[in-house]
PDB file of C-alpha atoms in Angstrom:
ATOM      1  CA  GLY A   1     -11.320  10.109  15.064  1.00  0.00           C
ATOM      2  CA  ALA A   2      -8.212  11.429  13.346  1.00  0.00           C
ATOM      3  CA  GLY A   3      -6.565   9.241  10.758  1.00  0.00           C
ATOM      4  CA  VAL A   4      -2.908   8.875   9.853  1.00  0.00           C
ATOM      5  CA  SER A   5      -1.424  12.256   9.028  1.00  0.00           C
ATOM      6  CA  GLN A   6       1.735  12.961   7.052  1.00  0.00           C
ATOM      7  CA  THR A   7       3.714  16.158   6.711  1.00  0.00           C
ATOM      8  CA  PRO A   8       4.569  17.845   4.522  1.00  0.00           C
ATOM      9  CA  SER A   9       2.011  16.939   1.867  1.00  0.00           C
ATOM     10  CA  ASN A  10       4.460  18.034  -0.828  1.00  0.00           C
ATOM     11  CA  LYS A  11       8.224  18.434  -0.725  1.00  0.00           C
ATOM     12  CA  VAL A  12      10.408  19.719  -3.529  1.00  0.00           C
ATOM     13  CA  THR A  13      14.145  19.463  -3.063  1.00  0.00           C
ATOM     14  CA  GLU A  14      17.323  19.535  -5.070  1.00  0.00           C
ATOM     15  CA  LYS A  15      19.484  16.551  -5.874  1.00  0.00           C
ATOM     16  CA  GLY A  16      21.946  15.884  -3.082  1.00  0.00           C
ATOM     17  CA  LYS A  17      19.889  17.484  -0.308  1.00  0.00           C
ATOM     18  CA  TYR A  18      18.656  15.819   2.888  1.00  0.00           C
ATOM     19  CA  VAL A  19      14.911  15.456   3.584  1.00  0.00           C
ATOM     20  CA  GLU A  20      12.760  14.324   6.480  1.00  0.00           C
ATOM     21  CA  LEU A  21       9.210  13.086   6.106  1.00  0.00           C
ATOM     22  CA  ARG A  22       6.953  12.812   9.141  1.00  0.00           C
ATOM     23  CA  CYS A  23       4.155  10.393   9.967  1.00  0.00           C
ATOM     24  CA  ASP A  24       1.669  10.711  12.831  1.00  0.00           C
ATOM     25  CA  PRO A  25      -0.111   7.377  13.249  1.00  0.00           C
ATOM     26  CA  ILE A  26      -3.574   6.833  14.643  1.00  0.00           C
ATOM     27  CA  SER A  27      -3.407   7.226  18.416  1.00  0.00           C
ATOM     28  CA  GLY A  28      -2.733   3.931  20.164  1.00  0.00           C
ATOM     29  CA  HIS A  29      -1.566   2.077  17.065  1.00  0.00           C
ATOM     30  CA  THR A  30       1.574   0.116  17.869  1.00  0.00           C
ATOM     31  CA  ALA A  31       2.583  -0.897  14.340  1.00  0.00           C
ATOM     32  CA  LEU A  32       3.720   1.632  11.724  1.00  0.00           C
ATOM     33  CA  TYR A  33       4.691   1.078   8.087  1.00  0.00           C
ATOM     34  CA  TRP A  34       6.407   3.103   5.377  1.00  0.00           C
ATOM     35  CA  TYR A  35       5.813   2.473   1.680  1.00  0.00           C
ATOM     36  CA  ARG A  36       6.949   4.258  -1.478  1.00  0.00           C
ATOM     37  CA  GLN A  37       4.668   4.601  -4.499  1.00  0.00           C
ATOM     38  CA  SER A  38       5.994   5.600  -7.900  1.00  0.00           C
ATOM     39  CA  LEU A  39       3.684   6.878 -10.618  1.00  0.00           C
ATOM     40  CA  GLY A  40       1.588   4.097 -12.139  1.00  0.00           C
ATOM     41  CA  GLN A  41       2.739   1.496  -9.638  1.00  0.00           C
ATOM     42  CA  GLY A  42       1.553  -0.029  -6.411  1.00  0.00           C
ATOM     43  CA  PRO A  43       3.050   0.857  -3.024  1.00  0.00           C
ATOM     44  CA  GLU A  44       6.459  -0.700  -2.353  1.00  0.00           C
ATOM     45  CA  PHE A  45       7.247  -1.755   1.215  1.00  0.00           C
ATOM     46  CA  LEU A  46      10.138   0.045   2.911  1.00  0.00           C
ATOM     47  CA  ILE A  47      10.087  -0.608   6.661  1.00  0.00           C
ATOM     48  CA  TYR A  48       7.779  -1.701   9.472  1.00  0.00           C
ATOM     49  CA  PHE A  49       7.961  -0.778  13.176  1.00  0.00           C
ATOM     50  CA  GLN A  50       6.484  -2.517  16.162  1.00  0.00           C
ATOM     51  CA  GLY A  51       6.650   0.039  18.923  1.00  0.00           C
ATOM     52  CA  THR A  52      10.037   1.765  18.797  1.00  0.00           C
ATOM     53  CA  GLY A  53      11.949  -0.950  16.981  1.00  0.00           C
ATOM     54  CA  ALA A  54      12.165  -1.753  13.295  1.00  0.00           C
ATOM     55  CA  ALA A  55      10.691  -5.241  12.951  1.00  0.00           C
ATOM     56  CA  ASP A  56      11.452  -5.468   9.226  1.00  0.00           C
ATOM     57  CA  ASP A  57      13.591  -2.988   7.272  1.00  0.00           C
ATOM     58  CA  SER A  58      14.174  -5.260   4.295  1.00  0.00           C
ATOM     59  CA  GLY A  59      12.551  -2.810   1.876  1.00  0.00           C
ATOM     60  CA  LEU A  60      14.889   0.133   2.446  1.00  0.00           C
ATOM     61  CA  PRO A  61      16.631   0.483  -0.935  1.00  0.00           C
ATOM     62  CA  ASN A  62      20.059   1.552   0.347  1.00  0.00           C
ATOM     63  CA  ASP A  63      21.830   3.199   3.253  1.00  0.00           C
ATOM     64  CA  ARG A  64      20.670   6.679   2.217  1.00  0.00           C
ATOM     65  CA  PHE A  65      17.278   5.770   3.666  1.00  0.00           C
ATOM     66  CA  PHE A  66      16.710   5.600   7.409  1.00  0.00           C
ATOM     67  CA  ALA A  67      13.610   5.715   9.612  1.00  0.00           C
ATOM     68  CA  VAL A  68      13.108   6.226  13.335  1.00  0.00           C
ATOM     69  CA  ARG A  69      10.261   5.993  15.784  1.00  0.00           C
ATOM     70  CA  PRO A  70      11.886   6.960  19.100  1.00  0.00           C
ATOM     71  CA  GLU A  71       8.797   7.044  21.321  1.00  0.00           C
ATOM     72  CA  GLY A  72       6.690   4.445  19.561  1.00  0.00           C
ATOM     73  CA  SER A  73       4.343   6.987  18.047  1.00  0.00           C
ATOM     74  CA  VAL A  74       5.515   9.558  15.454  1.00  0.00           C
ATOM     75  CA  SER A  75       7.944   8.283  12.855  1.00  0.00           C
ATOM     76  CA  THR A  76      10.371  10.135  10.596  1.00  0.00           C
ATOM     77  CA  LEU A  77      11.697   8.801   7.305  1.00  0.00           C
ATOM     78  CA  LYS A  78      15.057  10.357   6.493  1.00  0.00           C
ATOM     79  CA  ILE A  79      16.640  10.402   3.053  1.00  0.00           C
ATOM     80  CA  GLN A  80      20.233  11.572   2.619  1.00  0.00           C
ATOM     81  CA  ARG A  81      21.845  12.783  -0.606  1.00  0.00           C
ATOM     82  CA  THR A  82      18.561  12.630  -2.497  1.00  0.00           C
ATOM     83  CA  GLU A  83      18.550  11.449  -6.094  1.00  0.00           C
ATOM     84  CA  ARG A  84      16.033  12.115  -8.865  1.00  0.00           C
ATOM     85  CA  GLY A  85      14.980   8.479  -8.668  1.00  0.00           C
ATOM     86  CA  ASP A  86      13.779   9.048  -5.096  1.00  0.00           C
ATOM     87  CA  SER A  87      10.878  11.113  -6.441  1.00  0.00           C
ATOM     88  CA  ALA A  88       7.672   9.326  -5.428  1.00  0.00           C
ATOM     89  CA  VAL A  89       4.775   9.457  -2.988  1.00  0.00           C
ATOM     90  CA  TYR A  90       5.857   8.182   0.418  1.00  0.00           C
ATOM     91  CA  LEU A  91       2.971   6.537   2.246  1.00  0.00           C
ATOM     92  CA  CYS A  92       2.725   5.796   5.934  1.00  0.00           C
ATOM     93  CA  ALA A  93       0.271   3.348   7.510  1.00  0.00           C
ATOM     94  CA  SER A  94      -0.477   2.228  11.046  1.00  0.00           C
ATOM     95  CA  SER A  95      -2.302  -0.718  12.538  1.00  0.00           C
ATOM     96  CA  PRO A  96      -3.824  -1.195  15.957  1.00  0.00           C
ATOM     97  CA  THR A  97      -2.156  -4.215  17.505  1.00  0.00           C
ATOM     98  CA  THR A  98       1.213  -5.850  17.365  1.00  0.00           C
ATOM     99  CA  GLY A  99       1.558  -6.660  13.691  1.00  0.00           C
ATOM    100  CA  LEU A 100      -0.659  -9.698  13.471  1.00  0.00           C
ATOM    101  CA  ALA A 101      -1.613 -10.832  10.002  1.00  0.00           C
ATOM    102  CA  THR A 102      -5.222  -9.855  10.700  1.00  0.00           C
ATOM    103  CA  ASP A 103      -4.340  -6.205  11.396  1.00  0.00           C
ATOM    104  CA  THR A 104      -5.812  -3.647   9.046  1.00  0.00           C
ATOM    105  CA  GLN A 105      -3.261  -1.123   7.851  1.00  0.00           C
ATOM    106  CA  TYR A 106      -4.711   2.405   7.731  1.00  0.00           C
ATOM    107  CA  PHE A 107      -2.885   4.593   5.241  1.00  0.00           C
ATOM    108  CA  GLY A 108      -2.188   8.304   5.350  1.00  0.00           C
ATOM    109  CA  PRO A 109      -2.513  10.549   2.250  1.00  0.00           C
ATOM    110  CA  GLY A 110       1.211  10.450   1.576  1.00  0.00           C
ATOM    111  CA  THR A 111       4.005  12.954   1.032  1.00  0.00           C
ATOM    112  CA  ARG A 112       4.806  13.687  -2.599  1.00  0.00           C
ATOM    113  CA  LEU A 113       8.589  14.086  -2.878  1.00  0.00           C
ATOM    114  CA  THR A 114      10.042  15.671  -5.989  1.00  0.00           C
ATOM    115  CA  VAL A 115      13.811  15.743  -6.423  1.00  0.00           C
ATOM    116  CA  LEU A 116      14.953  18.226  -9.065  1.00  0.00           C
TER     117      LEU A 116
ATOM    118  CA  GLY B   1      11.663 -11.035  -4.610  1.00  0.00           C
ATOM    119  CA  GLN B   2       7.948 -11.723  -4.741  1.00  0.00           C
ATOM    120  CA  GLN B   3       6.037 -10.062  -7.563  1.00  0.00           C
ATOM    121  CA  LEU B   4       2.332  -9.742  -8.188  1.00  0.00           C
ATOM    122  CA  ASN B   5       0.811  -9.582 -11.656  1.00  0.00           C
ATOM    123  CA  GLN B   6      -2.465  -7.729 -11.604  1.00  0.00           C
ATOM    124  CA  SER B   7      -4.852  -7.652 -14.553  1.00  0.00           C
ATOM    125  CA  PRO B   8      -6.363  -5.993 -16.365  1.00  0.00           C
ATOM    126  CA  GLN B   9      -4.324  -2.803 -16.152  1.00  0.00           C
ATOM    127  CA  SER B  10      -7.426  -0.708 -16.871  1.00  0.00           C
ATOM    128  CA  MET B  11     -11.127  -1.167 -17.439  1.00  0.00           C
ATOM    129  CA  PHE B  12     -13.787   1.058 -18.987  1.00  0.00           C
ATOM    130  CA  ILE B  13     -17.289  -0.106 -18.164  1.00  0.00           C
ATOM    131  CA  GLN B  14     -20.869   1.100 -18.194  1.00  0.00           C
ATOM    132  CA  GLU B  15     -22.667   1.821 -14.932  1.00  0.00           C
ATOM    133  CA  GLY B  16     -24.508  -1.291 -13.791  1.00  0.00           C
ATOM    134  CA  GLU B  17     -22.040  -3.750 -15.286  1.00  0.00           C
ATOM    135  CA  ASP B  18     -20.116  -6.300 -13.247  1.00  0.00           C
ATOM    136  CA  VAL B  19     -16.322  -6.100 -12.982  1.00  0.00           C
ATOM    137  CA  SER B  20     -13.728  -8.778 -12.417  1.00  0.00           C
ATOM    138  CA  MET B  21     -10.005  -8.329 -11.785  1.00  0.00           C
ATOM    139  CA  ASN B  22      -7.351 -10.720 -10.621  1.00  0.00           C
ATOM    140  CA  CYS B  23      -3.900 -11.072  -9.222  1.00  0.00           C
ATOM    141  CA  THR B  24      -1.343 -13.848  -9.618  1.00  0.00           C
ATOM    142  CA  SER B  25       1.961 -14.495  -7.924  1.00  0.00           C
ATOM    143  CA  SER B  26       4.969 -16.679  -8.609  1.00  0.00           C
ATOM    144  CA  SER B  27       5.071 -17.603  -4.923  1.00  0.00           C
ATOM    145  CA  ILE B  28       2.557 -18.233  -2.166  1.00  0.00           C
ATOM    146  CA  PHE B  29       1.037 -15.770   0.245  1.00  0.00           C
ATOM    147  CA  ASN B  30      -0.677 -16.391   3.571  1.00  0.00           C
ATOM    148  CA  THR B  31      -2.941 -13.347   3.316  1.00  0.00           C
ATOM    149  CA  TRP B  32      -4.485 -11.611   0.312  1.00  0.00           C
ATOM    150  CA  LEU B  33      -5.775  -8.040   0.526  1.00  0.00           C
ATOM    151  CA  TRP B  34      -7.721  -5.817  -1.857  1.00  0.00           C
ATOM    152  CA  TYR B  35      -7.487  -2.017  -1.618  1.00  0.00           C
ATOM    153  CA  LYS B  36      -9.006   0.961  -3.438  1.00  0.00           C
ATOM    154  CA  GLN B  37      -7.073   4.207  -3.905  1.00  0.00           C
ATOM    155  CA  ASP B  38      -8.579   7.553  -4.872  1.00  0.00           C
ATOM    156  CA  PRO B  39      -6.434  10.415  -6.236  1.00  0.00           C
ATOM    157  CA  GLY B  40      -4.361  12.145  -3.564  1.00  0.00           C
ATOM    158  CA  GLU B  41      -5.224   9.601  -0.903  1.00  0.00           C
ATOM    159  CA  GLY B  42      -3.750   6.447   0.518  1.00  0.00           C
ATOM    160  CA  PRO B  43      -5.168   2.995  -0.230  1.00  0.00           C
ATOM    161  CA  VAL B  44      -8.233   1.901   1.755  1.00  0.00           C
ATOM    162  CA  LEU B  45      -8.733  -1.769   2.603  1.00  0.00           C
ATOM    163  CA  LEU B  46     -11.804  -3.339   0.971  1.00  0.00           C
ATOM    164  CA  ILE B  47     -11.483  -7.049   1.714  1.00  0.00           C
ATOM    165  CA  ALA B  48      -8.979  -9.258   3.557  1.00  0.00           C
ATOM    166  CA  LEU B  49      -8.605 -13.011   2.949  1.00  0.00           C
ATOM    167  CA  TYR B  50      -6.727 -15.263   5.377  1.00  0.00           C
ATOM    168  CA  LYS B  51      -7.354 -18.829   4.223  1.00  0.00           C
ATOM    169  CA  ALA B  52      -6.826 -20.669   0.942  1.00  0.00           C
ATOM    170  CA  GLY B  53     -10.145 -21.155  -0.827  1.00  0.00           C
ATOM    171  CA  GLU B  54     -11.857 -18.479   1.256  1.00  0.00           C
ATOM    172  CA  LEU B  55     -14.626 -16.514  -0.472  1.00  0.00           C
ATOM    173  CA  THR B  56     -15.566 -13.249   1.226  1.00  0.00           C
ATOM    174  CA  SER B  57     -18.120 -10.559   0.409  1.00  0.00           C
ATOM    175  CA  ASN B  58     -18.386  -6.921   1.413  1.00  0.00           C
ATOM    176  CA  GLY B  59     -21.554  -5.418  -0.039  1.00  0.00           C
ATOM    177  CA  ARG B  60     -21.230  -5.511  -3.832  1.00  0.00           C
ATOM    178  CA  LEU B  61     -17.645  -6.755  -3.587  1.00  0.00           C
ATOM    179  CA  THR B  62     -16.630 -10.406  -3.544  1.00  0.00           C
ATOM    180  CA  ALA B  63     -13.083 -11.714  -3.352  1.00  0.00           C
ATOM    181  CA  GLN B  64     -11.530 -15.161  -3.258  1.00  0.00           C
ATOM    182  CA  PHE B  65      -8.212 -16.502  -1.987  1.00  0.00           C
ATOM    183  CA  GLY B  66      -7.023 -19.010  -4.581  1.00  0.00           C
ATOM    184  CA  ILE B  67      -6.620 -22.622  -3.508  1.00  0.00           C
ATOM    185  CA  THR B  68      -2.956 -22.631  -4.607  1.00  0.00           C
ATOM    186  CA  ARG B  69      -2.335 -19.507  -2.450  1.00  0.00           C
ATOM    187  CA  LYS B  70      -0.811 -17.883  -5.528  1.00  0.00           C
ATOM    188  CA  ASP B  71      -3.811 -15.963  -6.801  1.00  0.00           C
ATOM    189  CA  SER B  72      -6.886 -13.965  -5.872  1.00  0.00           C
ATOM    190  CA  PHE B  73      -9.744 -12.272  -7.668  1.00  0.00           C
ATOM    191  CA  LEU B  74     -12.067  -9.379  -6.897  1.00  0.00           C
ATOM    192  CA  ASN B  75     -15.545  -8.986  -8.374  1.00  0.00           C
ATOM    193  CA  ILE B  76     -17.658  -5.837  -8.196  1.00  0.00           C
ATOM    194  CA  SER B  77     -21.316  -6.275  -9.063  1.00  0.00           C
ATOM    195  CA  ALA B  78     -23.649  -3.615 -10.445  1.00  0.00           C
ATOM    196  CA  SER B  79     -20.964  -0.918 -10.688  1.00  0.00           C
ATOM    197  CA  ILE B  80     -21.779   2.692  -9.787  1.00  0.00           C
ATOM    198  CA  PRO B  81     -19.902   5.917 -10.613  1.00  0.00           C
ATOM    199  CA  SER B  82     -18.248   6.081  -7.173  1.00  0.00           C
ATOM    200  CA  ASP B  83     -16.512   2.760  -7.881  1.00  0.00           C
ATOM    201  CA  VAL B  84     -14.084   4.747 -10.054  1.00  0.00           C
ATOM    202  CA  GLY B  85     -10.526   4.503  -8.786  1.00  0.00           C
ATOM    203  CA  ILE B  86      -7.467   2.291  -8.711  1.00  0.00           C
ATOM    204  CA  TYR B  87      -7.806  -1.165  -7.194  1.00  0.00           C
ATOM    205  CA  PHE B  88      -4.747  -2.894  -5.767  1.00  0.00           C
ATOM    206  CA  CYS B  89      -4.210  -6.438  -4.659  1.00  0.00           C
ATOM    207  CA  ALA B  90      -1.608  -7.133  -2.015  1.00  0.00           C
ATOM    208  CA  GLY B  91      -0.173 -10.296  -0.542  1.00  0.00           C
ATOM    209  CA  GLN B  92       1.412 -10.929   2.816  1.00  0.00           C
ATOM    210  CA  LEU B  93       3.647 -13.865   3.595  1.00  0.00           C
ATOM    211  CA  ARG B  94       4.043 -12.725   7.189  1.00  0.00           C
ATOM    212  CA  ALA B  95       2.651  -9.920   9.322  1.00  0.00           C
ATOM    213  CA  GLY B  96       3.642  -6.393   8.407  1.00  0.00           C
ATOM    214  CA  LYS B  97       5.143  -6.467   4.932  1.00  0.00           C
ATOM    215  CA  SER B  98       2.638  -6.249   2.073  1.00  0.00           C
ATOM    216  CA  THR B  99       3.608  -6.798  -1.569  1.00  0.00           C
ATOM    217  CA  PHE B 100       1.334  -4.834  -3.909  1.00  0.00           C
ATOM    218  CA  GLY B 101       0.335  -5.306  -7.534  1.00  0.00           C
ATOM    219  CA  ASP B 102       0.483  -2.364  -9.921  1.00  0.00           C
ATOM    220  CA  GLY B 103      -3.253  -1.769  -9.846  1.00  0.00           C
ATOM    221  CA  THR B 104      -6.326  -1.877 -12.049  1.00  0.00           C
ATOM    222  CA  THR B 105      -7.719   1.527 -13.019  1.00  0.00           C
ATOM    223  CA  LEU B 106     -11.506   1.408 -13.198  1.00  0.00           C
ATOM    224  CA  THR B 107     -13.552   3.955 -15.123  1.00  0.00           C
ATOM    225  CA  VAL B 108     -17.338   3.801 -14.913  1.00  0.00           C
ATOM    226  CA  LYS B 109     -19.422   5.631 -17.519  1.00  0.00           C
ATOM    227  CA  PRO B 110     -22.819   6.812 -16.272  1.00  0.00           C
TER     228      PRO B 110
END
C-alpha cells in the first residue's frame, strides 16, 4: 500500500517568507510525527499528534513553528518568518495505533527546505 | 535534554566483514531503536528493543539493549554491498518522541 507522502519534495524560499509543508500519513494511522534533519545529523523531534491533538510539542524550536492536523489525517507544518537556520529536511512519520511504545514509526521521504 | 553519542561516525569495510556500532546516552531510555537511512529517503526501522538486557536478531542484524538502559549496540554480520547507508540509533523514554544519534555512515567495498 501507499507509504507516507510529503509535499513538496523540495522548497526554496527567501528569508522572512512563510512556508507550509504537507504530510499525508499511511491510511488509518492515528499517530503522526514531525522531525527535522540537518545535514550530517540525526532527525530531531518536533511534534507528535494523536488524532487531531498535539500530544507532545516539546520539540518545536520557537513560536515561528506551528503544526495542525484538523481531521486526524493530513498534517501541515507551518513556519513563519523563515530564517536561514531553518534550512533542513523535514521528515514526517506515522504509526498505526495510539502512540504506544511498541508502535513502528514509518517515515516519509521528507521535504528539503532551503531558505536563501 | 537527552543526547545520544553514536560511534563510530563512519566505517569503511570489505564485503563479508562483520560490523559493530554503538550508542550511549547520559540518561536512560525505555526503548532503543535502530534505523537505516538511504539517500533521499526517510529512516527505516531495522530493530526495536523494549527491555533492558534484551538481545534481538533480524536476519544478519543483531542488537542489544544495554543492562543500564543507557546504551545499545548493533552488529551486522557478513556485510554485503546493499548494507551501505547511514545507521541511526534512537531512544524513547515515552511513546512518541524519539531522540536520535547522529548516525554511522557505512561504506562496503566489494
